[in-house]
Short mmCIF file of C-alpha atoms in Angstrom, two decimals:
data_model
loop_
_atom_site.label_atom_id
_atom_site.label_comp_id
_atom_site.label_asym_id
_atom_site.label_seq_id
_atom_site.Cartn_x
_atom_site.Cartn_y
_atom_site.Cartn_z
CA MET D 1 0.00 0.00 0.00
CA GLU D 2 1.20 3.49 -0.75
CA LYS D 3 0.20 7.01 0.04
CA ARG D 4 1.27 10.05 -1.92
CA PHE D 5 -0.03 13.44 -0.83
CA ARG D 6 -1.27 15.97 -3.34
CA ASN D 7 1.90 18.01 -2.89
CA GLY D 8 3.87 15.03 -4.17
CA THR D 9 5.31 13.85 -0.87
CA LEU D 10 5.48 10.10 -0.69
CA ALA D 11 4.25 9.45 2.84
CA LEU D 12 4.17 5.67 2.72
CA ARG D 13 5.87 3.21 0.39
CA GLY D 14 5.25 -0.49 0.07
CA VAL D 15 3.60 -0.95 3.42
CA ASP D 16 2.35 -4.51 3.78
CA LEU D 17 0.95 -5.43 7.15
CA ASP D 18 -1.08 -8.34 8.40
CA ILE D 19 -3.03 -7.61 11.51
CA GLY D 20 -4.74 -10.55 13.21
CA ARG D 21 -7.96 -10.36 15.16
CA GLY D 22 -7.28 -9.50 18.79
CA ASP D 23 -3.67 -8.43 18.16
CA PHE D 24 -1.99 -5.66 20.05
CA LEU D 25 0.26 -4.04 17.50
CA SER D 26 2.45 -0.96 17.91
CA LEU D 27 3.64 1.27 15.10
CA LEU D 28 6.94 2.77 16.23
CA GLY D 29 9.05 5.25 14.37
CA PRO D 30 10.52 8.75 14.22
CA SER D 31 8.22 11.64 13.43
CA GLY D 32 7.51 11.89 9.71
CA CYS D 33 7.63 8.14 9.15
CA GLY D 34 3.95 8.05 8.25
CA LYS D 35 2.73 6.06 11.23
CA SER D 36 -0.12 8.49 11.85
CA THR D 37 -0.89 8.53 8.13
CA LEU D 38 -1.10 4.74 8.17
CA LEU D 39 -3.45 4.90 11.13
CA ARG D 40 -5.67 7.44 9.40
CA ILE D 41 -5.81 5.22 6.33
CA LEU D 42 -6.88 2.33 8.57
CA ALA D 43 -9.54 4.60 10.04
CA GLY D 44 -10.82 5.47 6.56
CA LEU D 45 -10.13 9.17 7.13
CA ILE D 46 -7.83 9.25 4.10
CA GLU D 47 -7.61 7.00 1.07
CA PRO D 48 -4.42 5.19 0.04
CA SER D 49 -3.06 6.28 -3.36
CA ALA D 50 -2.30 2.70 -4.27
CA GLY D 51 -3.07 -0.65 -2.73
CA SER D 52 -5.98 -1.53 -0.55
CA LEU D 53 -7.23 -2.53 2.84
CA ASP D 54 -8.91 -5.90 3.25
CA TRP D 55 -11.06 -6.71 6.21
CA PRO D 56 -11.69 -10.44 5.74
CA MET D 57 -13.25 -10.87 9.17
CA ALA D 58 -15.45 -7.80 9.10
CA VAL D 59 -19.20 -7.83 8.90
CA HIS D 60 -20.65 -6.42 5.72
CA ASP D 61 -22.66 -3.28 6.28
CA SER D 62 -25.87 -2.24 4.52
CA ARG D 63 -23.98 -0.95 1.48
CA GLY D 64 -22.16 -4.24 1.17
CA ALA D 65 -18.79 -2.77 2.11
CA ALA D 66 -16.77 -4.78 4.56
CA LYS D 67 -15.76 -2.45 7.34
CA PRO D 68 -15.06 -3.28 10.94
CA LYS D 69 -16.32 -1.13 13.79
CA LEU D 70 -13.61 1.31 14.68
CA GLY D 71 -12.69 3.25 17.76
CA PHE D 72 -10.19 6.09 17.43
CA VAL D 73 -8.21 7.80 20.17
CA PHE D 74 -6.41 10.98 19.16
CA GLN D 75 -3.22 12.40 20.59
CA GLU D 76 -5.27 15.05 22.39
CA PRO D 77 -8.40 14.01 24.27
CA THR D 78 -10.48 15.76 21.55
CA LEU D 79 -13.60 16.15 23.66
CA LEU D 80 -16.54 18.48 23.12
CA PRO D 81 -15.81 21.16 25.74
CA TRP D 82 -19.47 22.12 26.05
CA ALA D 83 -20.64 18.59 26.84
CA THR D 84 -20.37 16.56 30.04
CA ALA D 85 -18.17 13.47 30.24
CA LEU D 86 -21.27 11.32 29.82
CA ALA D 87 -22.49 13.23 26.75
CA ASN D 88 -19.00 13.05 25.24
CA VAL D 89 -18.83 9.29 25.66
CA ALA D 90 -22.38 8.89 24.33
CA LEU D 91 -21.59 10.96 21.20
CA PRO D 92 -20.79 8.05 18.82
CA LEU D 93 -24.05 6.34 19.84
CA ARG D 94 -25.95 9.58 19.39
CA LEU D 95 -24.55 9.89 15.87
CA GLU D 96 -25.82 6.37 15.22
CA GLY D 97 -29.25 7.55 16.29
CA MET D 98 -29.53 5.45 19.45
CA ALA D 99 -32.24 6.41 21.95
CA ARG D 100 -31.17 8.66 24.79
CA SER D 101 -31.72 6.33 27.76
CA GLU D 102 -29.95 3.43 26.05
CA ARG D 103 -26.92 5.46 24.99
CA GLU D 104 -26.58 7.10 28.39
CA HIS D 105 -26.70 3.72 30.06
CA ARG D 106 -23.94 2.41 27.78
CA ALA D 107 -21.89 5.56 28.18
CA ALA D 108 -22.08 5.29 31.96
CA THR D 109 -20.88 1.68 31.72
CA ALA D 110 -17.99 2.73 29.47
CA LEU D 111 -17.02 5.51 31.88
CA ALA D 112 -17.02 3.06 34.78
CA ARG D 113 -14.83 0.77 32.72
CA VAL D 114 -12.11 3.39 32.46
CA GLY D 115 -12.38 4.16 36.18
CA LEU D 116 -14.45 7.32 35.90
CA ALA D 117 -17.68 6.27 37.61
CA GLY D 118 -19.08 9.30 39.37
CA PHE D 119 -17.66 11.80 36.88
CA GLU D 120 -20.61 11.61 34.46
CA THR D 121 -21.65 15.23 34.91
CA ALA D 122 -18.14 16.71 34.93
CA TYR D 123 -17.19 19.04 32.09
CA PRO D 124 -13.85 18.36 30.38
CA ARG D 125 -12.22 21.50 31.73
CA ALA D 126 -12.73 20.27 35.29
CA LEU D 127 -10.84 17.03 34.53
CA SER D 128 -7.10 16.42 34.62
CA GLY D 129 -5.19 15.47 31.45
CA GLY D 130 -5.20 11.78 32.37
CA MET D 131 -8.91 11.80 33.14
CA LYS D 132 -9.72 13.54 29.87
CA MET D 133 -7.78 10.82 28.05
CA ARG D 134 -9.80 8.21 29.95
CA VAL D 135 -13.01 9.87 28.75
CA SER D 136 -11.61 9.79 25.22
CA ILE D 137 -10.86 6.06 25.56
CA ALA D 138 -14.32 5.41 26.99
CA ARG D 139 -15.80 7.18 23.96
CA ALA D 140 -13.79 4.92 21.64
CA LEU D 141 -14.93 1.82 23.56
CA VAL D 142 -18.61 2.70 23.82
CA THR D 143 -19.48 1.28 20.41
CA SER D 144 -17.75 -2.03 21.28
CA PRO D 145 -15.31 -1.65 18.40
CA ASP D 146 -13.54 -4.52 16.65
CA ILE D 147 -10.44 -2.39 16.26
CA LEU D 148 -9.14 0.36 18.51
CA LEU D 149 -6.84 2.79 16.71
CA MET D 150 -4.71 4.93 19.00
CA ASP D 151 -2.58 7.82 17.77
CA GLU D 152 0.08 8.52 20.43
CA PRO D 153 -2.68 8.79 23.01
CA PHE D 154 -0.46 9.11 26.07
CA ALA D 155 2.33 11.25 24.58
CA ALA D 156 1.21 14.43 26.33
CA LEU D 157 0.80 12.86 29.78
CA ASP D 158 3.28 12.65 32.62
CA GLU D 159 5.04 9.34 33.14
CA ILE D 160 3.15 8.22 36.25
CA THR D 161 -0.23 8.81 34.62
CA ARG D 162 1.04 7.13 31.45
CA PHE D 163 2.08 3.97 33.32
CA ARG D 164 -1.31 3.73 34.98
CA LEU D 165 -3.13 4.23 31.70
CA ASN D 166 -0.86 1.62 30.05
CA ASN D 167 -1.87 -0.94 32.67
CA ASP D 168 -5.55 -0.02 32.49
CA LEU D 169 -5.52 -0.21 28.71
CA LEU D 170 -3.94 -3.67 28.84
CA SER D 171 -6.52 -4.99 31.28
CA ILE D 172 -9.42 -3.62 29.20
CA TRP D 173 -7.88 -5.10 26.05
CA GLN D 174 -7.38 -8.53 27.64
CA GLU D 175 -10.92 -8.67 28.86
CA ALA D 176 -12.60 -7.32 25.70
CA GLY D 177 -10.40 -8.98 23.09
CA PHE D 178 -10.52 -6.26 20.42
CA THR D 179 -7.60 -5.48 18.11
CA VAL D 180 -5.37 -2.54 18.99
CA VAL D 181 -3.17 -0.59 16.61
CA PHE D 182 -1.14 1.75 18.76
CA VAL D 183 1.02 4.52 17.31
CA THR D 184 3.85 5.69 19.54
CA HIS D 185 7.33 7.13 19.46
CA SER D 186 8.25 5.56 22.77
CA VAL D 187 10.26 2.32 22.58
CA PHE D 188 9.42 1.50 26.20
CA GLU D 189 5.73 1.98 25.76
CA SER D 190 5.60 -0.11 22.59
CA VAL D 191 7.48 -3.01 24.18
CA TYR D 192 5.47 -2.88 27.38
CA LEU D 193 2.11 -2.92 25.63
CA SER D 194 2.29 -4.89 22.44
CA GLU D 195 2.61 -8.38 21.06
CA ARG D 196 4.24 -7.03 17.96
CA VAL D 197 6.23 -3.85 17.34
CA VAL D 198 6.35 -2.61 13.75
CA VAL D 199 9.39 -0.36 13.34
CA MET D 200 9.03 2.27 10.64
CA ALA D 201 11.50 4.61 8.93
CA ALA D 202 10.95 8.02 7.36
CA ARG D 203 11.32 9.57 3.91
CA PRO D 204 9.59 7.67 2.47
CA GLY D 205 7.60 6.10 5.26
CA ARG D 206 8.06 2.35 5.23
CA VAL D 207 8.08 -0.69 7.48
CA VAL D 208 11.63 -1.68 8.42
CA ARG D 209 11.05 -4.62 10.71
CA GLU D 210 8.52 -6.39 12.83
CA ILE D 211 9.61 -7.53 16.24
CA ALA D 212 7.52 -9.99 18.24
CA ILE D 213 7.33 -9.36 21.97
CA ALA D 214 6.79 -12.85 23.29
CA ALA D 215 6.39 -11.98 26.98
CA PRO D 216 3.12 -13.31 28.39
CA TYR D 217 0.22 -11.20 29.62
CA PRO D 218 -0.83 -9.95 32.09
CA ARG D 219 2.16 -7.65 32.17
CA ASP D 220 2.68 -5.51 35.21
CA GLU D 221 5.29 -3.48 37.04
CA ALA D 222 7.35 -6.65 37.61
CA PHE D 223 7.63 -7.02 33.84
CA ARG D 224 8.55 -3.35 33.48
CA THR D 225 11.60 -3.90 35.72
CA SER D 226 12.59 -7.35 34.39
CA ALA D 227 15.77 -8.13 32.48
CA GLU D 228 13.64 -9.56 29.68
CA TYR D 229 11.91 -6.20 29.24
CA ALA D 230 15.26 -4.39 29.22
CA ALA D 231 16.64 -6.75 26.60
CA LEU D 232 13.57 -6.34 24.39
CA CYS D 233 13.77 -2.56 24.69
CA ARG D 234 17.41 -2.76 23.67
CA THR D 235 16.60 -4.82 20.58
CA VAL D 236 13.81 -2.48 19.52
CA SER D 237 15.97 0.59 20.26
CA LEU D 238 18.81 -0.72 18.08
CA CYS D 239 16.38 -1.49 15.31
CA LEU D 240 14.87 1.99 15.58
CA GLY D 241 18.37 3.47 15.52
CA GLU D 242 19.09 1.68 12.27
CA ALA D 243 15.75 2.83 10.88
CA ILE D 244 16.58 6.44 11.65
CA ALA D 245 20.08 6.14 10.21
CA ALA D 246 18.85 4.39 7.05
CA MET F 1 -18.61 -5.30 26.74
CA SER F 2 -21.76 -6.20 28.69
CA GLU F 3 -20.11 -8.24 31.42
CA ALA F 4 -17.21 -5.83 31.59
CA ILE F 5 -15.55 -5.39 34.93
CA ALA F 6 -15.13 -1.75 35.83
CA LEU F 7 -11.70 -0.49 36.72
CA PRO F 8 -11.33 0.85 40.24
CA ARG F 9 -12.41 4.43 40.32
CA VAL F 10 -9.67 6.92 39.56
CA GLU F 11 -8.32 8.43 42.74
CA GLU F 12 -7.54 11.86 41.39
CA GLU F 13 -10.22 14.34 42.26
CA ALA F 14 -11.77 16.81 39.90
CA ARG F 15 -10.59 20.34 40.52
CA PRO F 16 -12.57 21.53 43.53
CA ARG F 17 -14.68 24.63 43.08
CA PRO F 18 -13.15 27.45 45.07
CA ALA F 19 -15.46 28.59 47.84
CA VAL F 20 -16.70 32.05 46.92
CA ARG F 21 -17.10 34.45 49.82
CA ARG F 22 -20.22 36.49 49.47
CA VAL F 23 -21.10 39.94 50.72
CA LEU F 24 -24.79 40.88 50.38
CA GLY F 25 -25.34 38.09 47.86
CA LEU F 26 -22.52 39.10 45.54
CA SER F 27 -19.08 37.55 45.53
CA ARG F 28 -16.43 39.65 47.21
CA ASP F 29 -14.47 40.49 44.09
CA ALA F 30 -17.63 41.58 42.27
CA TRP F 31 -18.04 44.56 44.59
CA PRO F 32 -15.05 46.67 43.47
CA ARG F 33 -16.23 46.20 39.89
CA ILE F 34 -19.53 47.83 40.84
CA LEU F 35 -18.34 50.32 43.45
CA MET F 36 -15.30 51.83 41.72
CA PRO F 37 -17.09 53.05 38.56
CA LEU F 38 -19.95 54.24 40.78
CA ILE F 39 -17.59 56.35 42.92
CA ILE F 40 -15.96 57.85 39.82
CA GLY F 41 -19.38 58.60 38.36
CA ILE F 42 -20.69 60.29 41.51
CA ALA F 43 -17.47 62.30 41.91
CA SER F 44 -17.62 63.57 38.30
CA LEU F 45 -21.28 64.50 38.61
CA GLY F 46 -20.52 66.35 41.83
CA ALA F 47 -17.66 68.24 40.17
CA TRP F 48 -19.91 69.08 37.21
CA GLU F 49 -22.71 70.32 39.47
CA THR F 50 -20.30 72.45 41.52
CA ALA F 51 -18.56 73.91 38.46
CA VAL F 52 -21.88 74.91 36.89
CA ARG F 53 -23.17 76.50 40.10
CA VAL F 54 -19.98 78.30 41.09
CA ASN F 55 -19.42 79.75 37.61
CA GLU F 56 -23.13 80.39 37.11
CA VAL F 57 -23.12 78.73 33.70
CA PRO F 58 -26.53 79.24 32.04
CA PRO F 59 -28.47 76.00 31.42
CA TRP F 60 -28.61 76.59 27.62
CA ILE F 61 -24.83 76.15 27.52
CA VAL F 62 -24.24 73.41 30.10
CA PRO F 63 -27.10 72.38 32.40
CA ALA F 64 -26.29 71.04 35.85
CA PRO F 65 -26.93 67.31 36.46
CA SER F 66 -29.69 68.21 38.91
CA VAL F 67 -31.45 70.27 36.22
CA ILE F 68 -31.10 67.43 33.72
CA TRP F 69 -32.57 65.00 36.21
CA ALA F 70 -35.46 67.34 36.96
CA THR F 71 -36.12 67.72 33.22
CA LEU F 72 -36.01 63.96 32.80
CA LEU F 73 -38.69 63.56 35.45
CA ARG F 74 -40.77 66.48 34.13
CA ASP F 75 -40.65 65.35 30.48
CA TRP F 76 -40.72 61.65 31.28
CA HIS F 77 -44.00 61.18 29.47
CA THR F 78 -42.73 62.42 26.07
CA LEU F 79 -39.27 60.97 26.56
CA SER F 80 -40.50 57.51 27.56
CA VAL F 81 -42.68 57.29 24.46
CA SER F 82 -39.64 58.16 22.32
CA LEU F 83 -37.45 55.76 24.28
CA TRP F 84 -39.95 52.96 23.65
CA ILE F 85 -39.90 53.69 19.89
CA THR F 86 -36.11 53.67 19.77
CA LEU F 87 -35.99 50.48 21.83
CA GLN F 88 -38.40 48.71 19.49
CA ILE F 89 -36.32 49.58 16.47
CA THR F 90 -33.09 48.61 18.24
CA PHE F 91 -34.36 45.21 19.34
CA ALA F 92 -36.05 44.43 16.06
CA ALA F 93 -32.78 45.31 14.28
CA LEU F 94 -30.71 43.23 16.71
CA ALA F 95 -33.02 40.23 16.46
CA SER F 96 -33.11 40.30 12.67
CA ALA F 97 -29.33 40.88 12.54
CA ALA F 98 -28.79 37.87 14.81
CA GLY F 99 -31.22 35.68 12.88
CA LEU F 100 -30.10 36.60 9.38
CA GLY F 101 -26.42 36.79 10.35
CA LEU F 102 -26.61 33.30 11.81
CA LEU F 103 -28.50 31.88 8.84
CA LEU F 104 -26.13 33.43 6.33
CA ALA F 105 -23.10 32.20 8.29
CA ILE F 106 -24.54 28.67 8.30
CA LEU F 107 -25.05 28.95 4.54
CA PHE F 108 -21.44 30.11 4.16
CA ALA F 109 -20.24 27.17 6.23
CA GLN F 110 -22.12 24.74 4.00
CA SER F 111 -20.56 25.96 0.79
CA LYS F 112 -17.24 27.64 0.19
CA TRP F 113 -18.60 28.93 -3.14
CA ILE F 114 -21.48 30.82 -1.54
CA GLU F 115 -19.08 32.32 0.98
CA LEU F 116 -16.61 33.36 -1.72
CA SER F 117 -19.33 34.98 -3.82
CA LEU F 118 -21.32 36.75 -1.12
CA PHE F 119 -18.89 37.71 1.64
CA PRO F 120 -17.35 40.67 -0.25
CA TYR F 121 -20.81 42.19 -0.58
CA ALA F 122 -21.38 41.85 3.13
CA VAL F 123 -18.14 43.81 3.56
CA VAL F 124 -19.38 46.45 1.10
CA LEU F 125 -22.54 46.80 3.16
CA GLN F 126 -20.43 47.16 6.29
CA VAL F 127 -18.02 49.81 5.04
CA THR F 128 -20.66 52.02 3.43
CA PRO F 129 -21.32 54.85 5.89
CA ILE F 130 -24.87 54.51 7.15
CA VAL F 131 -25.32 58.31 7.28
CA ALA F 132 -24.72 58.39 3.53
CA ILE F 133 -27.27 55.77 2.56
CA ALA F 134 -29.87 56.38 5.26
CA PRO F 135 -31.52 59.27 3.29
CA LEU F 136 -31.87 56.99 0.27
CA ILE F 137 -33.40 54.20 2.29
CA ILE F 138 -35.80 56.63 3.93
CA ILE F 139 -36.86 57.91 0.51
CA TRP F 140 -37.23 54.43 -0.97
CA VAL F 141 -39.05 52.79 1.90
CA ASP F 142 -42.41 54.36 2.60
CA ASP F 143 -42.82 53.09 6.13
CA VAL F 144 -40.47 55.15 8.33
CA ARG F 145 -40.24 52.46 10.98
CA LEU F 146 -39.19 49.91 8.41
CA ALA F 147 -36.64 52.31 6.93
CA LEU F 148 -35.11 52.89 10.37
CA LEU F 149 -35.08 49.17 11.02
CA ILE F 150 -33.22 48.52 7.77
CA CYS F 151 -30.60 51.16 8.62
CA ALA F 152 -30.04 49.77 12.11
CA TRP F 153 -29.93 46.25 10.72
CA ILE F 154 -27.22 47.14 8.17
CA VAL F 155 -25.02 48.48 10.96
CA ALA F 156 -25.67 45.61 13.38
CA PHE F 157 -25.52 42.61 11.15
CA PHE F 158 -21.90 42.42 10.04
CA PRO F 159 -20.21 41.57 13.37
CA ILE F 160 -22.60 38.66 13.82
CA LEU F 161 -22.05 37.39 10.29
CA SER F 162 -18.26 37.61 10.37
CA ASN F 163 -17.91 36.26 13.92
CA THR F 164 -20.26 33.34 13.36
CA THR F 165 -18.63 32.45 10.05
CA LEU F 166 -15.27 32.36 11.79
CA GLY F 167 -16.76 30.36 14.66
CA LEU F 168 -18.36 27.76 12.42
CA ASN F 169 -15.05 27.20 10.67
CA SER F 170 -13.02 27.03 13.86
CA ALA F 171 -14.31 23.66 15.09
CA ASP F 172 -11.40 21.45 16.09
CA HIS F 173 -10.09 19.40 13.14
CA ASN F 174 -9.73 16.23 15.16
CA LEU F 175 -13.33 16.56 16.27
CA ARG F 176 -14.36 16.95 12.65
CA ASP F 177 -12.43 13.78 11.84
CA LEU F 178 -14.19 12.07 14.72
CA PHE F 179 -17.57 13.04 13.29
CA ARG F 180 -16.47 11.73 9.89
CA LEU F 181 -15.26 8.51 11.46
CA TYR F 182 -18.68 7.86 12.94
CA ARG F 183 -20.32 8.85 9.64
CA ALA F 184 -22.14 11.85 11.05
CA SER F 185 -24.50 13.62 8.66
CA ARG F 186 -23.94 17.28 7.78
CA VAL F 187 -26.90 18.24 9.92
CA GLN F 188 -25.48 16.34 12.89
CA GLU F 189 -22.10 17.95 12.39
CA LEU F 190 -23.74 21.38 12.21
CA PHE F 191 -25.86 21.02 15.34
CA LEU F 192 -23.61 18.91 17.52
CA LEU F 193 -20.23 20.36 16.57
CA ARG F 194 -20.10 23.52 14.49
CA LEU F 195 -22.88 25.56 16.07
CA PRO F 196 -21.78 24.91 19.67
CA ALA F 197 -18.18 25.65 18.64
CA ALA F 198 -19.32 28.93 17.07
CA MET F 199 -21.36 29.93 20.13
CA PRO F 200 -18.66 32.00 21.93
CA LEU F 201 -17.86 34.00 18.81
CA PHE F 202 -21.53 34.40 17.91
CA LEU F 203 -22.24 35.78 21.37
CA ALA F 204 -19.26 38.12 21.21
CA GLY F 205 -20.61 39.36 17.88
CA LEU F 206 -24.06 39.78 19.39
CA ARG F 207 -22.60 41.92 22.15
CA ILE F 208 -20.93 44.24 19.64
CA SER F 209 -24.07 44.32 17.51
CA GLY F 210 -26.23 45.25 20.50
CA GLY F 211 -24.46 48.57 20.79
CA LEU F 212 -24.31 49.03 17.03
CA ALA F 213 -28.04 48.40 16.59
CA LEU F 214 -28.73 51.26 19.00
CA ILE F 215 -26.26 53.53 17.20
CA GLY F 216 -27.76 52.56 13.84
CA ALA F 217 -31.27 53.30 15.06
CA ILE F 218 -30.20 56.68 16.47
CA VAL F 219 -28.28 57.70 13.35
CA ALA F 220 -31.19 56.74 11.11
CA GLU F 221 -33.58 58.66 13.33
CA PHE F 222 -31.37 61.72 13.05
CA VAL F 223 -31.46 61.51 9.29
CA ALA F 224 -35.19 60.87 9.23
CA GLY F 225 -35.69 63.48 11.95
CA THR F 226 -34.27 66.27 9.82
CA GLY F 227 -37.23 65.53 7.55
CA GLY F 228 -39.53 65.67 10.57
CA ARG F 229 -40.73 62.12 10.09
CA SER F 230 -39.52 60.43 13.21
CA SER F 231 -40.36 60.37 16.89
CA GLY F 232 -37.57 58.38 18.58
CA LEU F 233 -35.05 59.68 21.09
CA ALA F 234 -32.80 61.14 18.40
CA TYR F 235 -35.71 63.19 17.15
CA ARG F 236 -36.24 64.51 20.69
CA ILE F 237 -32.61 65.59 20.75
CA LEU F 238 -32.97 67.40 17.41
CA GLU F 239 -36.22 68.98 18.49
CA ALA F 240 -34.80 70.11 21.83
CA GLY F 241 -31.81 71.57 19.95
CA TYR F 242 -34.07 73.62 17.70
CA GLN F 243 -35.96 74.91 20.72
CA LEU F 244 -32.76 75.52 22.73
CA GLN F 245 -34.09 73.18 25.43
CA ILE F 246 -30.60 71.98 26.25
CA PRO F 247 -31.49 70.17 29.52
CA ARG F 248 -33.99 68.03 27.62
CA MET F 249 -31.31 67.27 25.02
CA PHE F 250 -29.07 66.01 27.80
CA ALA F 251 -31.92 64.01 29.35
CA ALA F 252 -32.52 62.21 26.04
CA LEU F 253 -28.79 61.62 25.68
CA PHE F 254 -28.72 60.18 29.19
CA LEU F 255 -31.50 57.74 28.27
CA ILE F 256 -29.59 56.62 25.17
CA CYS F 257 -26.46 55.97 27.24
CA VAL F 258 -28.40 54.01 29.86
CA THR F 259 -30.07 51.95 27.14
CA GLY F 260 -26.69 51.13 25.59
CA ILE F 261 -25.25 50.09 28.94
CA VAL F 262 -28.26 47.93 29.78
CA ILE F 263 -28.08 46.17 26.39
CA PHE F 264 -24.36 45.52 26.91
CA LEU F 265 -24.88 44.14 30.43
CA VAL F 266 -27.84 41.95 29.49
CA LEU F 267 -26.00 40.43 26.53
CA GLY F 268 -22.95 39.90 28.75
CA PHE F 269 -25.12 38.08 31.24
CA VAL F 270 -26.59 35.88 28.49
CA GLN F 271 -23.05 35.13 27.31
CA HIS F 272 -22.05 34.14 30.84
CA LEU F 273 -25.08 31.89 31.30
CA LEU F 274 -24.52 30.02 28.06
CA LEU F 275 -20.76 29.59 28.31
CA ARG F 276 -20.06 29.30 32.02
CA HIS F 277 -19.58 25.54 32.00
CA TRP F 278 -16.97 25.30 29.36
CA HIS F 279 -15.58 28.40 27.72
CA GLU F 280 -12.47 30.01 29.15
CA SER F 281 -13.94 33.50 28.71
CA ALA F 282 -16.81 32.75 31.07
CA VAL F 283 -14.98 30.74 33.70
CA ARG F 284 -13.60 32.36 36.81
CA ARG F 285 -9.84 32.00 37.10
CA GLU F 286 -8.60 30.44 40.26
CA GLY F 287 -5.88 31.81 42.52
#
């Protein structure tokens, strides 16, 4: 698959990825390597210039197009500032035309899932950065997506908050079993979270290598401090170093 | 998802609301905002009154505040009728400016082509001095009230149009992507995203237009008044000028000022009510 922007920049070249159902996959690379572009193509927000996306497992919708249900988490929380946490989480259901009581019930469940029970009526500005990101994740989960696409969701958070959100994301993923494609520029985060790290290089954006992270789940703070984790981070770091130099 | 186990509730607390100390029902820091201008106002009026009395300035040059006040009470019947006429024109102009400005801005947001073709003409309407075209409008439109309304509307409508257009286009790009991702219709995007996002700018425009609608109404009345075909506050000023009833002129002027201030405060209050939950402009800063 390729993507060339209208200004002629080749953003992605020869990207060929297989993503299995229920995978946790990280896209890791320097800025400008097209990892966000790839994610936006997966989300259907932009079209690839060449090549295609196949969703063999997806249900066919009314127009006969095979498209899985998607959840998207942006780098910023991207919430409606004039709406409460509950209304923000219920937004995707509202756009689907679901009845008010039903969507509010589901939104409340999703908020509880990300640890925000009791914050239904809070407005985004009253929430901390980490809590806003939790609301954003709850909104992505509320439609019970098949695939969760995350674009550097924790990049703007402090490390302590990030670790907690990493753990919470893993436990939600393990229990729900959806597929995650996680864009990050943090080696440590990608190794900690994923089953597979896809290392990308820039100009033009391309996949350099895929590294399997074989460590078993559940992963916790013990894993974060283990020698195995350090060794994996080293491998991925070296690979990323080569990708940047290439 | 149905049998999902909830994560333990996040420990961090939402930012606590600062306790506001109240004096006579108003928060403590609201008082200086009311008292300081009041003190300045009373001091200036006192100085004015003293200067007029000490120098024995005749009332047809500068009347003392006490004389103006007495005239206001004496002529209240005539003045209140005129005030009511001016108010009607002002509010009709403001309402139609808000309605049409909003509608046109929505139209602009729907199509770049419409915006490109029509916006320059809105600018033309804005930069044309109202005093210059008011006589024409008054000649063309038979109904004086309607002519005045059109003049006031022309002055008031541009800030709402330009602010709302900007507001509708300033919705966060990621949020627009989000709406696209969930296949939102244009109507959904308009009502759930663009209009709320445009609200702060629309209200700011409305606040500017409130004052402008009054100015437009007054200017148009002046123009119409020179032809003797009007009866609003501006006409009272002209009339009092012809008759050298300077205190009455000041009384009418005073009423216009008060009207302008009240419009500004009321619209500010509306702005606060609608935005207080989320917009930085309406939220009290802590610390």
